[in-house]
mmCIF file of C-alpha atoms and ligand atoms in Angstrom:
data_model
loop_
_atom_site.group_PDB
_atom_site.id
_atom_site.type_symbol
_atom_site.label_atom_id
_atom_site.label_comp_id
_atom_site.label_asym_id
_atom_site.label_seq_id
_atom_site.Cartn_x
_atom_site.Cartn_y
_atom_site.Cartn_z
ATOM 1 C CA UNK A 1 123.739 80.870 80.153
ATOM 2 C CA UNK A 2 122.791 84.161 82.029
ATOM 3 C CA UNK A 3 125.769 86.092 83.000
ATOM 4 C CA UNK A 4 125.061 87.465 86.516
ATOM 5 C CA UNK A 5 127.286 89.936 88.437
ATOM 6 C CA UNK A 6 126.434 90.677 92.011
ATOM 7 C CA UNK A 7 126.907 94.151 93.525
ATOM 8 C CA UNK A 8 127.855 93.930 96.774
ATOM 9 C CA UNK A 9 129.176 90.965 96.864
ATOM 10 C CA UNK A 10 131.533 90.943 99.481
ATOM 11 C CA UNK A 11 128.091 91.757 102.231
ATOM 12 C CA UNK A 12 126.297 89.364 103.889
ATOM 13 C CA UNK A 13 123.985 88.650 101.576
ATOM 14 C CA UNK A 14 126.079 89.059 98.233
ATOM 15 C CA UNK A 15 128.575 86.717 99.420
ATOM 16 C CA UNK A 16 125.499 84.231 99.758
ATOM 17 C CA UNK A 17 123.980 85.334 96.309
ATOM 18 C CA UNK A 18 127.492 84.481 94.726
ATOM 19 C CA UNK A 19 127.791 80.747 96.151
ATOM 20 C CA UNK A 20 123.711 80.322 95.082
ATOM 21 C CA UNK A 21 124.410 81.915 91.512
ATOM 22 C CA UNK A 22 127.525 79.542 91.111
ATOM 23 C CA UNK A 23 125.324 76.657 92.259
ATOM 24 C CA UNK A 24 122.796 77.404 89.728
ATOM 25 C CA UNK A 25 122.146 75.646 86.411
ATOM 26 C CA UNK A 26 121.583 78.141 83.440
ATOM 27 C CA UNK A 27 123.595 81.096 84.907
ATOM 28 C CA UNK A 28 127.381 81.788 85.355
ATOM 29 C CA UNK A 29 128.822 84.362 88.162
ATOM 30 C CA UNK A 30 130.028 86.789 85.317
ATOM 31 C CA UNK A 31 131.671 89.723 87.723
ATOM 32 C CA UNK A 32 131.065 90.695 91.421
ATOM 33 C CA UNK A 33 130.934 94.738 92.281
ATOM 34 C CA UNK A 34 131.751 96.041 95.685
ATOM 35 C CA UNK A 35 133.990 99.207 96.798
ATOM 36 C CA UNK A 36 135.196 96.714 99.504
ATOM 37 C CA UNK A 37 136.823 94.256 96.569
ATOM 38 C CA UNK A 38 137.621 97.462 94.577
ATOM 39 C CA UNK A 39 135.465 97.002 91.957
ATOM 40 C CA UNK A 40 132.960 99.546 90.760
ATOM 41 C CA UNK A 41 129.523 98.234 89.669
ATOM 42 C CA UNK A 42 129.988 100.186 86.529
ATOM 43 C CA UNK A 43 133.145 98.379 85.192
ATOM 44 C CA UNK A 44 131.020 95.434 84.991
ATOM 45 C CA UNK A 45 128.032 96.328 83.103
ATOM 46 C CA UNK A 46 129.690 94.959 80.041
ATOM 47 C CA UNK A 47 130.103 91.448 81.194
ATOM 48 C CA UNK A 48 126.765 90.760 82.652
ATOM 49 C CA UNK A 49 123.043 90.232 81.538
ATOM 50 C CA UNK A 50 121.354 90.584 85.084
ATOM 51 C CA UNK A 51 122.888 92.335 88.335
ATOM 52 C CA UNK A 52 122.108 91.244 91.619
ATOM 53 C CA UNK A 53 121.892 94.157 94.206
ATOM 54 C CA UNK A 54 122.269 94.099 97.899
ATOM 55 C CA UNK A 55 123.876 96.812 99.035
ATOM 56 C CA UNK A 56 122.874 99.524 101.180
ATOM 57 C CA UNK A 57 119.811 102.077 100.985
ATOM 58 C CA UNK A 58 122.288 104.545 100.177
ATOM 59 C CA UNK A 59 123.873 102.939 97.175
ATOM 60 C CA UNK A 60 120.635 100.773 95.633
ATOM 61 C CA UNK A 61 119.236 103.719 93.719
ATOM 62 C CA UNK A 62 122.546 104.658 91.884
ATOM 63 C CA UNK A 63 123.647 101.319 90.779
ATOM 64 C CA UNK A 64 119.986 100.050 89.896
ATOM 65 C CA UNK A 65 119.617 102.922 87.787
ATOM 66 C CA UNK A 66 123.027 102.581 86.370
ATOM 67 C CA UNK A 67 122.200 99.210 85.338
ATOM 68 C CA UNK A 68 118.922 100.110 83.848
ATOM 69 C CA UNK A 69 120.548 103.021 81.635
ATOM 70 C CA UNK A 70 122.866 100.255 80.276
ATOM 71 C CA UNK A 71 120.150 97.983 79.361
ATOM 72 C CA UNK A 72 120.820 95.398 82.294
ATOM 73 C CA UNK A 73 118.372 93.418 84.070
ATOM 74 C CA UNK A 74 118.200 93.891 88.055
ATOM 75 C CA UNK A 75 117.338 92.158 90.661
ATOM 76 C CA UNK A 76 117.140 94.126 93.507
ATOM 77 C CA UNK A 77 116.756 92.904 97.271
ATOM 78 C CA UNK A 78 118.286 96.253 99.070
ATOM 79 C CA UNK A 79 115.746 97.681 101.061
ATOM 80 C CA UNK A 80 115.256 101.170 103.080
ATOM 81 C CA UNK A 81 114.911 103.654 100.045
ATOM 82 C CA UNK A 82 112.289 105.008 98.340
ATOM 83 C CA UNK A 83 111.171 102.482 95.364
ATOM 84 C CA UNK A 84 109.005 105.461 93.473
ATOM 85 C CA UNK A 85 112.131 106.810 91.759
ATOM 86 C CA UNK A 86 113.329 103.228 90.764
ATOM 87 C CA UNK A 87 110.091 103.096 89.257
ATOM 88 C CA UNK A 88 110.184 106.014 87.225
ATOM 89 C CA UNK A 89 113.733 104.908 85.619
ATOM 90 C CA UNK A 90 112.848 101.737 85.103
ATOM 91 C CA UNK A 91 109.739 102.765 83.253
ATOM 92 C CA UNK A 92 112.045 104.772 81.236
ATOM 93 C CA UNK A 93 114.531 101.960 80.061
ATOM 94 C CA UNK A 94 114.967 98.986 77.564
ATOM 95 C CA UNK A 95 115.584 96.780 80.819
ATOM 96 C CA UNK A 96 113.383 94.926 83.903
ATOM 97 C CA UNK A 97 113.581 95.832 87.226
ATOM 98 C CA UNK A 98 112.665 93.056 89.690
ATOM 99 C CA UNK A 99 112.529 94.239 93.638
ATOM 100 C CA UNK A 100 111.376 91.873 96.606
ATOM 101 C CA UNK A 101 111.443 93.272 100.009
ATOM 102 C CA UNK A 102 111.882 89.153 101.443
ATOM 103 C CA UNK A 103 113.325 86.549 98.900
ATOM 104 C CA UNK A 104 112.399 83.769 101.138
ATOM 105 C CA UNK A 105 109.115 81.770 100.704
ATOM 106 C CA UNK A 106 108.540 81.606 104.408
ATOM 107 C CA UNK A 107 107.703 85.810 104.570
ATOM 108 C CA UNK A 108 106.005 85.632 101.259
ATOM 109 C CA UNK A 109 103.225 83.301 102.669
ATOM 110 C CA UNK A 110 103.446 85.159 105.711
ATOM 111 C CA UNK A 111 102.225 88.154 104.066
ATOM 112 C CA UNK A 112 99.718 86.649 102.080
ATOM 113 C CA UNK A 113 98.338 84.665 105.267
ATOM 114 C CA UNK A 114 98.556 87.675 106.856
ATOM 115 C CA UNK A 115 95.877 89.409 103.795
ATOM 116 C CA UNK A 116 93.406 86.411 104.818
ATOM 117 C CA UNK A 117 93.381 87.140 108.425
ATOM 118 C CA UNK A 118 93.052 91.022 108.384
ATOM 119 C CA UNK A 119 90.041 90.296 105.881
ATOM 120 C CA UNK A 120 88.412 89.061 109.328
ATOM 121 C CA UNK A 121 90.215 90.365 112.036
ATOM 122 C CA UNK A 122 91.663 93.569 110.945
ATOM 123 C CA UNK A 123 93.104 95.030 114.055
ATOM 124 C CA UNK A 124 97.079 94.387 114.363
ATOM 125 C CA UNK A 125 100.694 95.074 115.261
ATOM 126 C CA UNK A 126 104.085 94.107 113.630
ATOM 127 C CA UNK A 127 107.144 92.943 115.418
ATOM 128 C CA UNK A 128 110.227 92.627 113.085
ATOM 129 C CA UNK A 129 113.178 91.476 114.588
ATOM 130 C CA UNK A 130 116.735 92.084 112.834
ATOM 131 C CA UNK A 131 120.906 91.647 113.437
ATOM 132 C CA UNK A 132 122.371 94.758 114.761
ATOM 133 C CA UNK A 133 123.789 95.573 111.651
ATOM 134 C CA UNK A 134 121.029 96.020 109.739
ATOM 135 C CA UNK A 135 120.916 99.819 108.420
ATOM 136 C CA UNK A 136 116.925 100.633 108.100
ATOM 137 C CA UNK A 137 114.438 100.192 110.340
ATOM 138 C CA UNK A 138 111.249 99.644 109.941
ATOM 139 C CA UNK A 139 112.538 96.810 107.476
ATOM 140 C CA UNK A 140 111.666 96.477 104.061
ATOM 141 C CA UNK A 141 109.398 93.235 104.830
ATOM 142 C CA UNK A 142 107.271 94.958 107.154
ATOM 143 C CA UNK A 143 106.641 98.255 105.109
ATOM 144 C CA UNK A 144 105.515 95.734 102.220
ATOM 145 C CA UNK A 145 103.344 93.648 105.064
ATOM 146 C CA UNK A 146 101.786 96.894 106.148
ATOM 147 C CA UNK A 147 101.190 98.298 102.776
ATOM 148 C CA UNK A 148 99.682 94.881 101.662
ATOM 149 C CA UNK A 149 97.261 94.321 105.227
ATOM 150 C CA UNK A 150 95.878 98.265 104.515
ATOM 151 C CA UNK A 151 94.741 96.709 100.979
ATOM 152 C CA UNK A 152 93.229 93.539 102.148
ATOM 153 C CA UNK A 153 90.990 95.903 104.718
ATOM 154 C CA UNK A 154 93.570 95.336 108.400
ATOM 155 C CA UNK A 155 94.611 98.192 110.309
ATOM 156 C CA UNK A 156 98.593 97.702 111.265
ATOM 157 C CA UNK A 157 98.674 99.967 114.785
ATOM 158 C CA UNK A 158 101.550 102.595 114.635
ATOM 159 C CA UNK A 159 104.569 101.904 114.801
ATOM 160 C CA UNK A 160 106.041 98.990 113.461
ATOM 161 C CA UNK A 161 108.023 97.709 116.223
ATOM 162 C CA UNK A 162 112.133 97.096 115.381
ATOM 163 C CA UNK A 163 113.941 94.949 117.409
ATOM 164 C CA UNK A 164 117.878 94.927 116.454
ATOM 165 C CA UNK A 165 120.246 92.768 118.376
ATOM 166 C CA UNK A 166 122.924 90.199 117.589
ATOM 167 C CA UNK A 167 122.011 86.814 117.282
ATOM 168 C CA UNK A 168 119.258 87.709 114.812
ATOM 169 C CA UNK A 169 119.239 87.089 111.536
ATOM 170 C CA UNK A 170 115.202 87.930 109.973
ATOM 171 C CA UNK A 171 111.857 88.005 111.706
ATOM 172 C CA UNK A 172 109.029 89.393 111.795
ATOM 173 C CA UNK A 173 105.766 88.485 113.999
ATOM 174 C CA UNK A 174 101.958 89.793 112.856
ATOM 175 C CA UNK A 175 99.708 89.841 115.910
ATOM 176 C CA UNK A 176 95.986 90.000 115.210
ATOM 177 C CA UNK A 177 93.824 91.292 118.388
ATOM 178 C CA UNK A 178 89.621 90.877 118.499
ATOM 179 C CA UNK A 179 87.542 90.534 121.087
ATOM 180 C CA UNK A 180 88.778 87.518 123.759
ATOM 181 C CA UNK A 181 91.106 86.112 121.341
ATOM 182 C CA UNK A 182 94.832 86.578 119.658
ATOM 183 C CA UNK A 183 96.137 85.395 116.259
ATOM 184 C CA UNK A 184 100.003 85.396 115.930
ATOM 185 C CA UNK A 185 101.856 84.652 112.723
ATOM 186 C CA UNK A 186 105.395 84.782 112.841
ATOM 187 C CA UNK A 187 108.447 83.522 110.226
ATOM 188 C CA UNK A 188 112.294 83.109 110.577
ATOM 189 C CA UNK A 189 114.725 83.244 108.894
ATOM 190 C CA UNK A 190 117.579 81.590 110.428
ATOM 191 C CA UNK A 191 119.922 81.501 107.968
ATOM 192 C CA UNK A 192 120.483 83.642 104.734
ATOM 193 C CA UNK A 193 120.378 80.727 102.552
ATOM 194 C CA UNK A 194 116.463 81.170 102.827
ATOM 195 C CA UNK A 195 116.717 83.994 100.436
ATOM 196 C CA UNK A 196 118.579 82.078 97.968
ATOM 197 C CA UNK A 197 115.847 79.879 95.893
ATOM 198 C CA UNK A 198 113.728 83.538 95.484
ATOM 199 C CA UNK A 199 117.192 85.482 94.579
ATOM 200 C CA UNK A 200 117.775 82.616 91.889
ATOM 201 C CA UNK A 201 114.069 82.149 90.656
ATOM 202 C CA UNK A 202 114.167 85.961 89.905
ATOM 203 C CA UNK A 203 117.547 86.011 88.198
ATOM 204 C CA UNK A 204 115.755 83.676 86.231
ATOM 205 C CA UNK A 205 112.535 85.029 85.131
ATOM 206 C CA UNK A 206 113.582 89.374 85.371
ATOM 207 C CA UNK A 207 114.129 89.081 81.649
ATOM 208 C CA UNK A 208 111.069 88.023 80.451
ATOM 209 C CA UNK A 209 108.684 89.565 82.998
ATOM 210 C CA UNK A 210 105.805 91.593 81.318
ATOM 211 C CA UNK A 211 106.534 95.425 83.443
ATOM 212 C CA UNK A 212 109.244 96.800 83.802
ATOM 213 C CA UNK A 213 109.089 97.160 87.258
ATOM 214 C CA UNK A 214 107.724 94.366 89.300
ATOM 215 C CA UNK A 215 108.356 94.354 93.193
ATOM 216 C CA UNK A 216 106.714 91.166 95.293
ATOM 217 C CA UNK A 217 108.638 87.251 94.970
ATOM 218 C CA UNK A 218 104.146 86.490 94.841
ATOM 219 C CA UNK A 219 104.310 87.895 91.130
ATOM 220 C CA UNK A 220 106.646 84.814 90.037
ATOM 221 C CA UNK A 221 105.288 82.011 91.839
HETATM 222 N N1 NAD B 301 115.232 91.399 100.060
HETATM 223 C C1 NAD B 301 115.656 90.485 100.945
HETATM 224 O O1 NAD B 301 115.168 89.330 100.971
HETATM 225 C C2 NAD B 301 116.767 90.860 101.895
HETATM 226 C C3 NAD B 301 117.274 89.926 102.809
HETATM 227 C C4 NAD B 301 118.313 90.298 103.630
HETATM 228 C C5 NAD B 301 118.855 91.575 103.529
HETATM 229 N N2 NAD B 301 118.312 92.469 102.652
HETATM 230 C C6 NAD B 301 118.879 93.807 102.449
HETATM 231 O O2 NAD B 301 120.044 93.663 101.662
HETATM 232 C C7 NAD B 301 120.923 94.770 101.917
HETATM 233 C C8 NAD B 301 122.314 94.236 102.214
HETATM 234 O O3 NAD B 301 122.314 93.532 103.449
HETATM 235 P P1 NAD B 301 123.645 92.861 104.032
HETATM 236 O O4 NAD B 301 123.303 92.323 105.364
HETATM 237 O O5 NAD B 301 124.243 91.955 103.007
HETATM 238 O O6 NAD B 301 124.590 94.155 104.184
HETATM 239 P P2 NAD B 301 126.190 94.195 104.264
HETATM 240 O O7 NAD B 301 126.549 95.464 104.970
HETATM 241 O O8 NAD B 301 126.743 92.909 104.794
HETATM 242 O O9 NAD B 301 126.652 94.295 102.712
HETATM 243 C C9 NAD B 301 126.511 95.450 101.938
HETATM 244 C C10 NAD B 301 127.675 95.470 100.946
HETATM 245 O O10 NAD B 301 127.433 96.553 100.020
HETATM 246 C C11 NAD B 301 128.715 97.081 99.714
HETATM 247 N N3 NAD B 301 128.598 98.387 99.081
HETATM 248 C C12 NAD B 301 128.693 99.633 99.643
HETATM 249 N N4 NAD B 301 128.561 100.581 98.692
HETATM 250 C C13 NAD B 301 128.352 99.928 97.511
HETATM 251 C C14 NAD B 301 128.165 100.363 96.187
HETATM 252 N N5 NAD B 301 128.124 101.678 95.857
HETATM 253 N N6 NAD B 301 127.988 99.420 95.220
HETATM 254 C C15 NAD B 301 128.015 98.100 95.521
HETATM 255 N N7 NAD B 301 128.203 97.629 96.771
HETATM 256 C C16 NAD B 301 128.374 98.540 97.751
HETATM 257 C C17 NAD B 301 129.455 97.093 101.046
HETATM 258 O O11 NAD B 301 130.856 97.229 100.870
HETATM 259 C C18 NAD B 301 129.034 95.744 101.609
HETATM 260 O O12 NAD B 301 129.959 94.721 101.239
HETATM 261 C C19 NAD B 301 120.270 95.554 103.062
HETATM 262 O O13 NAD B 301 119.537 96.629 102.518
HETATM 263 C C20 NAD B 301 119.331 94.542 103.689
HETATM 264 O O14 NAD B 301 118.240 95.149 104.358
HETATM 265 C C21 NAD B 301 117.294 92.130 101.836
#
């Protein structure tokens, strides 16, 4: 049984992680962190084998490295800080650091669709469309898209377009321009629940991965 505890779990998206961890086969929801249930992440380090973060760019640093220092495994889906640092610590620990920008399979094959096209028509602009809650913009999703277009040999126009409004949930559109002809690839998600399977496949797998820090949902499938 892998004990899980879930910082931030009274969010959006940690309330969702706890009803998919309790779900699960082969893990237990061991303890669940969040100043708003007045619980600090580090009075549960000692209960729990992997943490779950989503919290808020602000926070994700401090409790993923506090977790690392104690020798816990994180998974880490907070986006909108700098992932170099996180690196560094996690290098520096006895425990795995797993980050994913997108959880859900949907934006994951968008990306990598996304690799394929830019290969031939490398000329394009992102459109990611969030709730009006949502703290960082450009989001995490299309950083990742734009860092992983550059690499396949596409050219992602300046800038990433946000769009925040309520009603949203996740999107993001990739528009690819050549000459007398458009290529659009776009993914929803229209419910949070699309993050789950990834959030529980990596709560899975973070002990045993190879590096210490692994970012991309690609590098498990
Ligand atoms: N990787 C993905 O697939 C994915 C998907 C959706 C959202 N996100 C990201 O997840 C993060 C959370 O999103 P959300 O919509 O659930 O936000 P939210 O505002 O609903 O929840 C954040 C929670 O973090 C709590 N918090 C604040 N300080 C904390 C601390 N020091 N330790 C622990 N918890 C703390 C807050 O009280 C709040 O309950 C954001 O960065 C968002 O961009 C990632």
């Amino acid at each position: 049984m892998i004990r899980v505890g879930v910082s931030g779990a009274a969010g959006r998206m940690g309330s969702t992680v706890c009803d998919a961890v309790e779900a699960a086969e082969g893990m237990e929801l061991a303890a669940k962190a969040d100043p708003a249930l007045d619980t600090e992440l580090s009075a549960i380090l000692g209960e729990v084998d992997v943490v779950v973060d989503f919290s808020t760019p602000e926070t994700a640093l401090d409790n993923a490295t506090a977790c690392l220092r104690a020798g816990v495994h994180v998974v880490l889906g907070t986006t909108g800080f700098d992932l170099d640092a996180l690196r560094a610590v996690a290098d520096a620990s006895e425990a795995n650091c797993f980050v994913a920008p997108n959880f859900a399979i949907g934006a994951v094959l968008l990306m990598q669709v996304s690799q394929t096209i830019a290969r031939h028509m490398p000329e394009c602009e992102i459109v990611e469309l969030h709730h009006d809650r949502k703290l960082d913009a450009p989001s995490g999703t299309a950083k990742r898209t734009v860092e992983l277009i550059a690499a396949a040999g596409g050219n992602v126009h300046e800038p990433v377009h946000s769009v925040r409004l309520p009603g949203l949930v996740a999107h993001q559109e990739v528009i690819f321009g050549d000459e007398g002809q458009t290529l659009s690839v776009r993914h929803d998600s229209i419910d949070r629940v699309s993050f789950m399977p990834g959030v529980v496949l990596a709560v899975r797998r973070v002990a045993e991965l190879p590096d210490r820090f692994t970012v991309g949902l690609e590098k498990l499938l």
